Tab-separated table of C-alpha atoms and ligand atoms in Angstrom:
chain	number	residue	atom	x	y	z
Z	1	UNK	CA	0.000	-0.002	0.025
Z	2	UNK	CA	1.580	3.308	-0.979
Z	3	UNK	CA	2.536	5.471	1.997
Z	4	UNK	CA	2.913	2.560	4.334
Z	5	UNK	CA	6.515	1.931	5.258
Z	6	UNK	CA	7.940	-1.505	5.304
Z	7	UNK	CA	8.453	-2.637	8.922
Z	8	UNK	CA	12.258	-2.264	8.977
Z	9	UNK	CA	12.116	1.367	7.916
Z	10	UNK	CA	9.804	2.105	10.843
Z	11	UNK	CA	12.702	1.503	13.165
Z	12	UNK	CA	14.506	4.669	14.243
Z	13	UNK	CA	17.450	5.597	12.057
Z	14	UNK	CA	20.748	4.656	13.833
Z	15	UNK	CA	22.367	7.748	15.216
Z	16	UNK	CA	26.168	8.234	15.068
Z	17	UNK	CA	26.548	6.862	18.609
Z	18	UNK	CA	24.648	3.727	17.661
Z	19	UNK	CA	26.917	3.135	14.760
Z	20	UNK	CA	29.904	3.312	17.019
Z	21	UNK	CA	28.440	0.815	19.395
Z	22	UNK	CA	29.420	-2.751	18.796
Z	23	UNK	CA	26.442	-4.835	17.695
Z	24	UNK	CA	25.970	-8.405	18.893
Z	25	UNK	CA	27.564	-10.945	16.537
Z	26	UNK	CA	24.159	-12.435	15.670
Z	27	UNK	CA	22.639	-9.154	14.415
Z	28	UNK	CA	22.598	-8.661	10.620
Z	29	UNK	CA	24.414	-5.412	11.028
Z	30	UNK	CA	25.692	-5.282	7.495
Z	31	UNK	CA	22.101	-4.638	6.415
Z	32	UNK	CA	21.533	-2.065	9.088
Z	33	UNK	CA	24.802	-0.374	8.261
Z	34	UNK	CA	23.953	-0.466	4.652
Z	35	UNK	CA	27.126	-2.107	3.480
Z	36	UNK	CA	26.883	-3.537	-0.025
Z	37	UNK	CA	27.419	-7.171	-0.606
Z	38	UNK	CA	30.542	-6.717	-2.732
Z	39	UNK	CA	32.194	-4.926	0.164
Z	40	UNK	CA	31.111	-7.589	2.600
Z	41	UNK	CA	32.600	-10.271	0.371
Z	42	UNK	CA	35.866	-8.328	0.064
Z	43	UNK	CA	36.073	-7.879	3.816
Z	44	UNK	CA	35.259	-11.525	4.352
Z	45	UNK	CA	37.841	-12.645	1.889
Z	46	UNK	CA	40.533	-10.377	3.334
Z	47	UNK	CA	39.891	-11.586	6.870
Z	48	UNK	CA	40.058	-15.246	5.742
Z	49	UNK	CA	43.354	-14.707	3.936
Z	50	UNK	CA	45.253	-12.464	6.279
Z	51	UNK	CA	43.627	-12.197	9.654
Z	52	UNK	CA	41.834	-15.401	10.761
Z	53	UNK	CA	41.446	-18.291	8.306
Z	54	UNK	CA	37.825	-19.337	7.920
Z	55	UNK	CA	36.501	-16.708	10.249
Z	56	UNK	CA	32.986	-15.318	9.948
Z	57	UNK	CA	32.766	-11.556	10.071
Z	58	UNK	CA	30.295	-9.215	11.632
Z	59	UNK	CA	30.619	-5.522	10.888
Z	60	UNK	CA	30.652	-3.653	14.209
Z	61	UNK	CA	30.981	-0.140	12.749
Z	62	UNK	CA	31.972	1.839	9.671
Z	63	UNK	CA	33.798	5.189	9.821
Z	64	UNK	CA	34.449	7.280	6.699
Z	65	UNK	CA	37.998	8.626	6.912
Z	66	UNK	CA	38.663	12.068	5.618
Z	67	UNK	CA	39.266	11.716	1.941
Z	68	UNK	CA	42.757	12.747	0.925
Z	69	UNK	CA	43.649	14.928	-2.030
Z	70	UNK	CA	42.191	12.570	-4.595
Z	71	UNK	CA	38.815	12.650	-2.854
Z	72	UNK	CA	38.522	8.861	-3.105
Z	73	UNK	CA	36.412	7.646	-0.246
Z	74	UNK	CA	38.241	5.736	2.416
Z	75	UNK	CA	36.353	3.740	5.016
Z	76	UNK	CA	37.387	2.015	8.238
Z	77	UNK	CA	35.486	-1.112	9.154
Z	78	UNK	CA	35.705	-2.562	12.653
Z	79	UNK	CA	34.929	-6.239	12.540
Z	80	UNK	CA	34.010	-8.881	15.043
Z	81	UNK	CA	35.419	-12.230	14.008
Z	82	UNK	CA	34.450	-15.762	14.917
Z	83	UNK	CA	36.764	-18.590	13.934
Z	84	UNK	CA	35.436	-22.015	12.932
Z	85	UNK	CA	36.435	-23.190	16.386
Z	86	UNK	CA	34.291	-20.528	17.916
Z	87	UNK	CA	37.122	-18.250	18.949
Z	88	UNK	CA	36.324	-14.530	18.994
Z	89	UNK	CA	38.469	-11.591	17.948
Z	90	UNK	CA	38.196	-8.086	16.578
Z	91	UNK	CA	40.026	-6.384	13.771
Z	92	UNK	CA	39.954	-3.252	11.664
Z	93	UNK	CA	40.285	-2.952	7.880
Z	94	UNK	CA	40.350	-0.024	5.387
Z	95	UNK	CA	38.645	0.053	2.025
Z	96	UNK	CA	39.445	2.462	-0.807
Z	97	UNK	CA	38.223	2.828	-4.364
Z	98	UNK	CA	41.503	2.433	-6.113
Z	99	UNK	CA	42.807	2.704	-9.687
Z	100	UNK	CA	44.076	-0.337	-11.519
Z	101	UNK	CA	47.682	0.862	-11.169
Z	102	UNK	CA	47.305	1.318	-7.407
Z	103	UNK	CA	45.752	-2.134	-7.054
Z	104	UNK	CA	48.516	-3.776	-9.061
Z	105	UNK	CA	51.219	-1.942	-7.185
Z	106	UNK	CA	49.705	-2.982	-3.845
Z	107	UNK	CA	49.426	-6.565	-4.960
Z	108	UNK	CA	52.992	-6.507	-6.290
Z	109	UNK	CA	54.385	-5.064	-3.094
Z	110	UNK	CA	52.314	-7.412	-0.938
Z	111	UNK	CA	53.641	-10.284	-3.000
Z	112	UNK	CA	57.089	-9.148	-1.979
Z	113	UNK	CA	55.996	-9.089	1.689
Z	114	UNK	CA	57.124	-5.479	1.958
Z	115	UNK	CA	57.370	-4.614	5.609
Z	116	UNK	CA	56.419	-1.004	4.870
Z	117	UNK	CA	53.273	-1.584	2.863
Z	118	UNK	CA	49.878	-2.647	4.306
Z	119	UNK	CA	48.603	-6.014	3.151
Z	120	UNK	CA	45.845	-5.640	0.589
Z	121	UNK	CA	43.239	-7.558	-1.392
Z	122	UNK	CA	40.971	-6.810	-4.316
Z	123	UNK	CA	38.371	-8.913	-6.027
Z	124	UNK	CA	38.896	-7.231	-9.382
Z	125	UNK	CA	42.317	-6.529	-10.885
Z	126	UNK	CA	41.064	-5.529	-14.289
Z	127	UNK	CA	38.512	-2.763	-13.935
Z	128	UNK	CA	39.792	0.853	-14.129
Z	129	UNK	CA	38.656	1.415	-10.577
Z	130	UNK	CA	37.651	-1.119	-7.920
Z	131	UNK	CA	37.597	-1.528	-4.207
Z	132	UNK	CA	40.743	-2.544	-2.457
Z	133	UNK	CA	40.797	-3.683	1.174
Z	134	UNK	CA	43.884	-2.783	3.213
Z	135	UNK	CA	45.415	-3.585	6.573
Z	136	UNK	CA	44.602	-0.718	8.925
Z	137	UNK	CA	47.906	0.806	9.952
Z	138	UNK	CA	46.407	3.450	12.208
Z	139	UNK	CA	46.089	7.185	12.315
Z	140	UNK	CA	49.626	8.428	13.130
Z	141	UNK	CA	51.013	10.393	10.253
Z	142	UNK	CA	54.600	11.026	9.732
Z	143	UNK	CA	55.591	14.504	11.048
Z	144	UNK	CA	55.611	17.404	8.658
Z	145	UNK	CA	59.018	18.591	7.496
Z	146	UNK	CA	58.757	21.822	9.580
Z	147	UNK	CA	57.996	19.817	12.752
Z	148	UNK	CA	60.450	17.865	14.814
Z	149	UNK	CA	61.156	14.247	13.838
Z	150	UNK	CA	63.203	11.644	15.769
Z	151	UNK	CA	66.153	9.767	14.370
Z	152	UNK	CA	64.131	6.555	14.947
Z	153	UNK	CA	61.293	7.818	12.834
Z	154	UNK	CA	63.640	8.828	10.069
Z	155	UNK	CA	65.356	5.477	10.252
Z	156	UNK	CA	62.050	3.576	10.195
Z	157	UNK	CA	60.897	5.444	7.129
Z	158	UNK	CA	64.202	5.108	5.309
Z	159	UNK	CA	64.205	1.370	5.935
Z	160	UNK	CA	60.630	0.873	4.589
Z	161	UNK	CA	61.454	2.886	1.527
Z	162	UNK	CA	64.794	1.209	0.947
Z	163	UNK	CA	63.204	-2.211	1.102
Z	164	UNK	CA	60.736	-1.258	-1.681
Z	165	UNK	CA	63.426	0.366	-3.835
Z	166	UNK	CA	65.906	-2.428	-3.309
Z	167	UNK	CA	63.412	-5.216	-4.119
Z	168	UNK	CA	62.428	-3.609	-7.418
Z	169	UNK	CA	65.734	-2.280	-8.563
Z	170	UNK	CA	66.235	-2.980	-12.267
Z	171	UNK	CA	62.961	-4.821	-12.599
Z	172	UNK	CA	61.677	-2.691	-15.442
Z	173	UNK	CA	60.677	-5.661	-17.653
Z	174	UNK	CA	58.472	-7.107	-14.929
Z	175	UNK	CA	57.043	-3.608	-14.194
Z	176	UNK	CA	56.456	-2.689	-17.818
Z	177	UNK	CA	52.869	-1.784	-16.853
Z	178	UNK	CA	54.101	1.121	-14.705
Z	179	UNK	CA	54.486	4.557	-16.235
Z	180	UNK	CA	58.048	5.816	-16.573
Z	181	UNK	CA	59.192	8.940	-14.756
Z	182	UNK	CA	61.385	10.732	-17.239
Z	183	UNK	CA	62.387	14.113	-18.478
Z	184	UNK	CA	58.954	14.674	-20.040
Z	185	UNK	CA	57.333	14.219	-16.604
Z	186	UNK	CA	59.582	16.981	-15.277
Z	187	UNK	CA	58.817	19.369	-18.158
Z	188	UNK	CA	55.108	18.756	-18.451
Z	189	UNK	CA	53.974	17.867	-15.020
Z	190	UNK	CA	56.410	19.312	-12.549
Z	191	UNK	CA	57.294	22.602	-14.392
Z	192	UNK	CA	54.278	23.315	-16.525
Z	193	UNK	CA	51.694	21.534	-14.462
Z	194	UNK	CA	52.472	22.054	-10.783
Z	195	UNK	CA	54.959	24.901	-10.669
Z	196	UNK	CA	54.450	27.533	-13.366
Z	197	UNK	CA	50.758	28.299	-13.145
Z	198	UNK	CA	50.932	28.705	-9.274
Z	199	UNK	CA	54.227	30.639	-9.443
Z	200	UNK	CA	52.853	33.097	-11.962
Z	201	UNK	CA	49.672	33.551	-9.948
Z	202	UNK	CA	51.705	34.124	-6.771
Z	203	UNK	CA	53.744	36.813	-8.472
Z	204	UNK	CA	50.579	38.662	-9.361
Z	205	UNK	CA	49.860	38.987	-5.651
Z	206	UNK	CA	51.676	42.132	-4.419
Z	207	UNK	CA	52.317	40.926	-0.818
Z	208	UNK	CA	53.497	37.484	-1.842
Z	209	UNK	CA	55.633	38.889	-4.618
Z	210	UNK	CA	57.452	40.875	-1.950
Z	211	UNK	CA	58.283	37.633	-0.131
Z	212	UNK	CA	59.388	35.903	-3.331
Z	213	UNK	CA	61.358	38.841	-4.781
Z	214	UNK	CA	64.820	37.828	-3.583
Z	215	UNK	CA	64.429	34.335	-5.096
Z	216	UNK	CA	62.583	34.958	-8.374
Z	217	UNK	CA	65.610	35.014	-10.644
Z	218	UNK	CA	67.191	31.915	-9.193
Z	219	UNK	CA	63.970	29.851	-8.962
Z	220	UNK	CA	63.133	30.662	-12.533
Z	221	UNK	CA	66.648	29.790	-13.690
Z	222	UNK	CA	66.434	26.429	-11.938
Z	223	UNK	CA	63.082	25.713	-13.437
Z	224	UNK	CA	64.399	26.582	-16.893
Z	225	UNK	CA	67.495	24.305	-16.618
Z	226	UNK	CA	66.058	21.469	-14.522
Z	227	UNK	CA	64.611	19.186	-17.220
Z	228	UNK	CA	67.968	19.018	-19.047
Z	229	UNK	CA	70.091	18.931	-15.893
Z	230	UNK	CA	68.171	16.198	-14.175
Z	231	UNK	CA	67.834	13.972	-17.249
Z	232	UNK	CA	71.062	12.023	-16.580
Z	233	UNK	CA	69.845	11.291	-13.070
Z	234	UNK	CA	66.396	10.170	-14.147
Z	235	UNK	CA	67.659	8.154	-17.060
Z	236	UNK	CA	70.381	6.247	-15.284
Z	237	UNK	CA	69.052	2.704	-15.272
Z	238	UNK	CA	71.295	1.824	-12.277
Z	239	UNK	CA	68.768	3.540	-9.965
Z	240	UNK	CA	65.546	2.612	-11.707
Z	241	UNK	CA	63.014	0.914	-9.483
Z	242	UNK	CA	59.423	1.118	-8.340
Z	243	UNK	CA	58.936	4.529	-6.826
Z	244	UNK	CA	55.959	6.091	-5.010
Z	245	UNK	CA	56.335	9.565	-6.536
Z	246	UNK	CA	53.979	11.281	-4.090
Z	247	UNK	CA	55.706	10.934	-0.771
Z	248	UNK	CA	53.944	13.293	1.649
Z	249	UNK	CA	52.960	13.042	5.310
Z	250	UNK	CA	49.440	11.931	4.572
Z	251	UNK	CA	50.808	8.915	2.729
Z	252	UNK	CA	53.245	7.735	5.369
Z	253	UNK	CA	51.757	6.265	8.527
Z	254	UNK	CA	53.691	5.261	11.536
Z	255	UNK	CA	52.672	2.284	13.652
Z	256	UNK	CA	54.623	0.376	16.258
Z	257	UNK	CA	57.913	1.807	15.204
Z	258	UNK	CA	57.285	0.972	11.492
Z	259	UNK	CA	56.615	3.363	8.644
Z	260	UNK	CA	53.909	2.270	6.104
Z	261	UNK	CA	53.573	3.804	2.642
Z	262	UNK	CA	49.930	4.090	1.392
Z	263	UNK	CA	48.314	5.756	-1.678
Z	264	UNK	CA	50.054	4.229	-4.628
Z	265	UNK	CA	48.160	5.465	-7.772
Z	266	UNK	CA	51.045	7.787	-8.699
Z	267	UNK	CA	53.670	4.956	-8.622
Z	268	UNK	CA	56.198	4.949	-11.484
Z	269	UNK	CA	59.128	3.032	-12.624
Z	270	UNK	CA	61.997	5.550	-12.226
Z	271	UNK	CA	64.837	6.961	-10.281
Z	272	UNK	CA	64.768	6.152	-6.607
Z	273	UNK	CA	66.142	9.607	-5.671
Z	274	UNK	CA	62.728	11.106	-6.562
Z	275	UNK	CA	61.214	9.530	-3.421
Z	276	UNK	CA	63.782	10.930	-0.964
Z	277	UNK	CA	63.829	14.775	-0.695
Z	278	UNK	CA	60.303	15.526	0.355
Z	279	UNK	CA	60.695	13.792	3.702
Z	280	UNK	CA	64.460	13.629	3.951
Z	281	UNK	CA	64.741	17.278	3.153
Z	282	UNK	CA	68.345	17.913	3.940
Z	283	UNK	CA	71.437	15.983	2.911
Z	284	UNK	CA	71.914	15.183	6.542
Z	285	UNK	CA	68.492	13.491	6.757
Z	286	UNK	CA	68.954	11.819	3.414
Z	287	UNK	CA	71.940	10.073	4.896
Z	288	UNK	CA	69.367	7.771	6.625
Z	289	UNK	CA	68.291	6.663	3.164
Z	290	UNK	CA	71.883	6.116	1.973
Z	291	UNK	CA	72.504	3.995	5.075
Z	292	UNK	CA	69.275	2.071	4.703
Z	293	UNK	CA	70.125	1.239	1.049
Z	294	UNK	CA	73.653	0.203	2.130
Z	295	UNK	CA	72.125	-2.223	4.645
Z	296	UNK	CA	70.576	-3.886	1.627
Z	297	UNK	CA	73.820	-3.743	-0.299
Z	298	UNK	CA	72.803	-0.890	-2.490
Z	299	UNK	CA	75.901	1.031	-1.824
Z	300	UNK	CA	76.140	4.572	-3.165
Z	301	UNK	CA	79.218	6.596	-2.418
Z	302	UNK	CA	78.487	9.879	-0.676
Z	303	UNK	CA	79.582	12.196	-3.508
Z	304	UNK	CA	77.643	10.150	-6.010
Z	305	UNK	CA	74.571	10.182	-3.775
Z	306	UNK	CA	74.868	13.914	-3.071
Z	307	UNK	CA	74.673	15.330	-6.594
Z	308	UNK	CA	71.766	13.031	-7.524
Z	309	UNK	CA	69.927	13.881	-4.287
Z	310	UNK	CA	70.416	17.637	-4.850
Z	311	UNK	CA	68.971	17.548	-8.334
Z	312	UNK	CA	66.030	15.454	-7.126
Z	313	UNK	CA	65.479	17.976	-4.317
Z	314	UNK	CA	65.188	20.738	-6.818
Z	315	UNK	CA	62.592	18.850	-8.672
Z	316	UNK	CA	60.674	17.995	-5.517
Z	317	UNK	CA	60.776	21.653	-4.363
Z	318	UNK	CA	59.271	22.729	-7.724
Z	319	UNK	CA	56.802	19.791	-7.521
Z	320	UNK	CA	55.307	20.790	-4.195
Z	321	UNK	CA	55.760	24.580	-3.956
Z	322	UNK	CA	52.254	25.016	-5.443
Z	323	UNK	CA	50.312	24.133	-2.304
Z	324	UNK	CA	52.145	26.777	-0.272
Z	325	UNK	CA	51.207	29.434	-2.803
Z	326	UNK	CA	47.501	28.608	-3.240
Z	327	UNK	CA	46.458	30.900	-0.431
Z	328	UNK	CA	48.601	33.926	-1.317
Z	329	UNK	CA	47.501	35.977	1.775
Z	330	UNK	CA	48.420	33.166	4.174
Z	331	UNK	CA	51.718	32.526	2.375
Z	332	UNK	CA	52.619	36.210	2.577
Z	333	UNK	CA	51.802	36.337	6.297
Z	334	UNK	CA	53.615	33.103	7.194
Z	335	UNK	CA	56.053	32.181	4.444
Z	336	UNK	CA	57.823	29.326	6.277
Z	337	UNK	CA	56.554	26.597	3.940
Z	338	UNK	CA	57.229	28.719	0.840
Z	339	UNK	CA	60.766	29.343	1.994
Z	340	UNK	CA	61.227	25.689	2.876
Z	341	UNK	CA	60.557	24.554	-0.723
Z	342	UNK	CA	62.440	27.544	-2.200
Z	343	UNK	CA	65.361	26.377	-0.018
Z	344	UNK	CA	65.167	22.933	-1.655
Z	345	UNK	CA	64.967	24.443	-5.135
Z	346	UNK	CA	67.939	26.754	-4.733
Z	347	UNK	CA	70.119	24.820	-2.281
Z	348	UNK	CA	73.575	23.478	-2.791
Z	349	UNK	CA	76.169	22.843	-5.367
Z	350	UNK	CA	75.632	22.407	-9.035
Z	351	UNK	CA	75.837	18.865	-10.226
Z	352	UNK	CA	79.244	17.404	-10.954
Z	353	UNK	CA	80.233	17.752	-14.543
Z	354	UNK	CA	79.636	14.662	-16.726
D	401	LIG	N1	45.923	1.300	5.153
D	401	LIG	C1	45.561	2.390	5.832
D	401	LIG	N2	45.523	2.364	7.137
D	401	LIG	C2	45.115	3.466	7.885
D	401	LIG	N3	44.729	4.615	7.302
D	401	LIG	C3	44.760	4.688	5.945
D	401	LIG	C4	45.178	3.536	5.171
D	401	LIG	N4	45.063	3.919	3.865
D	401	LIG	C5	44.642	5.179	3.846
D	401	LIG	N5	44.460	5.674	5.112
D	401	LIG	C6	43.985	6.992	5.507
D	401	LIG	O1	43.219	7.537	4.480
D	401	LIG	C7	43.846	8.751	3.961
D	401	LIG	C8	43.622	8.864	2.467
D	401	LIG	O2	44.118	7.622	1.827
D	401	LIG	P1	45.029	7.654	0.590
D	401	LIG	O3	45.320	6.227	0.152
D	401	LIG	O4	46.225	8.491	0.899
D	401	LIG	O5	44.124	8.304	-0.536
D	401	LIG	P2	44.040	9.798	-1.178
D	401	LIG	O6	45.070	10.620	-0.505
D	401	LIG	O7	44.313	9.571	-2.566
D	401	LIG	O8	42.662	10.200	-0.838
D	401	LIG	C9	45.336	8.621	4.310
D	401	LIG	O9	45.968	9.839	4.425
D	401	LIG	C10	45.222	7.912	5.666
D	401	LIG	O10	44.919	8.865	6.672
D	402	LIG	MG1	47.000	10.266	0.159
C-alpha cells in the first residue's frame, strides 16, 4: 500500500553513537549499516586470507575517513570475527576505491611481503577502478618537514622505503605496466603543471611577490634548466625501481615503530632519488636513506649520492611549492613553507660535470 513503510524502515534511524556501538555478533548489522554485498565479500575474503582463516565476520561499525587529495572515499571497518572453532576476535580494515595501477602496485608489493606496505586484497584486478581492502595501519601520520622528527622515525621510514626500492631495482621488464618517470614528466607535469601556473599567480599578488622577490631570478633559472640537468639522473638505469612519486605526510603512517607507505596510484618506474627529498629534506636527513640502502647492499658513495639527491631535491621543491602558494595571503603572512621549498629548489652545489 503506498505510503505505508515496510516494517524495517519504521525503526529509528541509527544515530552516530549507535553506529559506534558494537552490535551483537548475531545481528545482521551489514544490512543495518547499509554495506553492499561486494564490500562484505571483500572484507570476508581479506579476513580469511590475512587475519583469521575461515572466520566469519560481523561488521561492528563503519567510519568514513577524511578523503585525501584525490577525494577517493576511504572507510574504516571494525569487525567482530568468529573462527570455525568458535574463537572470537576483533580487527579493523580499510577500504578504498583504487585505480588499476594502485591495485597492481599494492598486490605486487604485498607479493614481496614488503614490511612498509599494508597488506591488501581486491576482487577485481582488471577494472579501471575497484575496491581494495587494506590492513589498517592506524592514524599516526609522519611528522611534517617543519615539525620535529626523531632519528628513529627517520630510520624507520628510510628502511621501509629502501626495502621497496631495493626489491624492485632494475625490474623494469616485470614492471612494464608502470608509467616511466622521465624528463617529459619533469617538463610537463612538474614545471608546466604544478609549478608555473601557481608561481605566476603568486607573483601577481603584491604581498606574496614581496616575499618571493629575492628568489625569483634563481627559482626561474632552476626551473628553466632542470629538465635537461636532471635527465642524466632520471635516465640512469642503475637507480631505476618502483617509486611512489607522491611521498607526503598523509601517505606515510607510523605504527609500532614501523613506517607504512599508502596511496600508490602515482607509482612509477623511475629513479629512486625522486622519493627521498620531500621527507628527507636535507642531505643530513637523506643520509638515513643512503644507510638504509647500504644495509641492503645498494651502496652509493657519498659524493655520487649527493649530486643526484640535490637535483632530485630541486625537482621536488618545484613539484610541491604550489600548495604553499595557493592561499597567497596566508603565504605572505607566514612564508615558512614557501621558503622551505624554495630552499630545496635553490640549495647547494651544481651537479658534478659529466
Ligand atoms: N591502510 C591504511 N591504514 C590506515 N589509514 C589509511 C590507510 N590507507 C589510507 N588511510 C587513510 O586515508 C587517507 C587517504 O588515503 P590515501 O590512500 O592517501 O588516498 P588519497 O590521498 O588519494 O585520498 C590517508 O591519508 C590515511 O589517513
Ligand atoms: Mg593520500
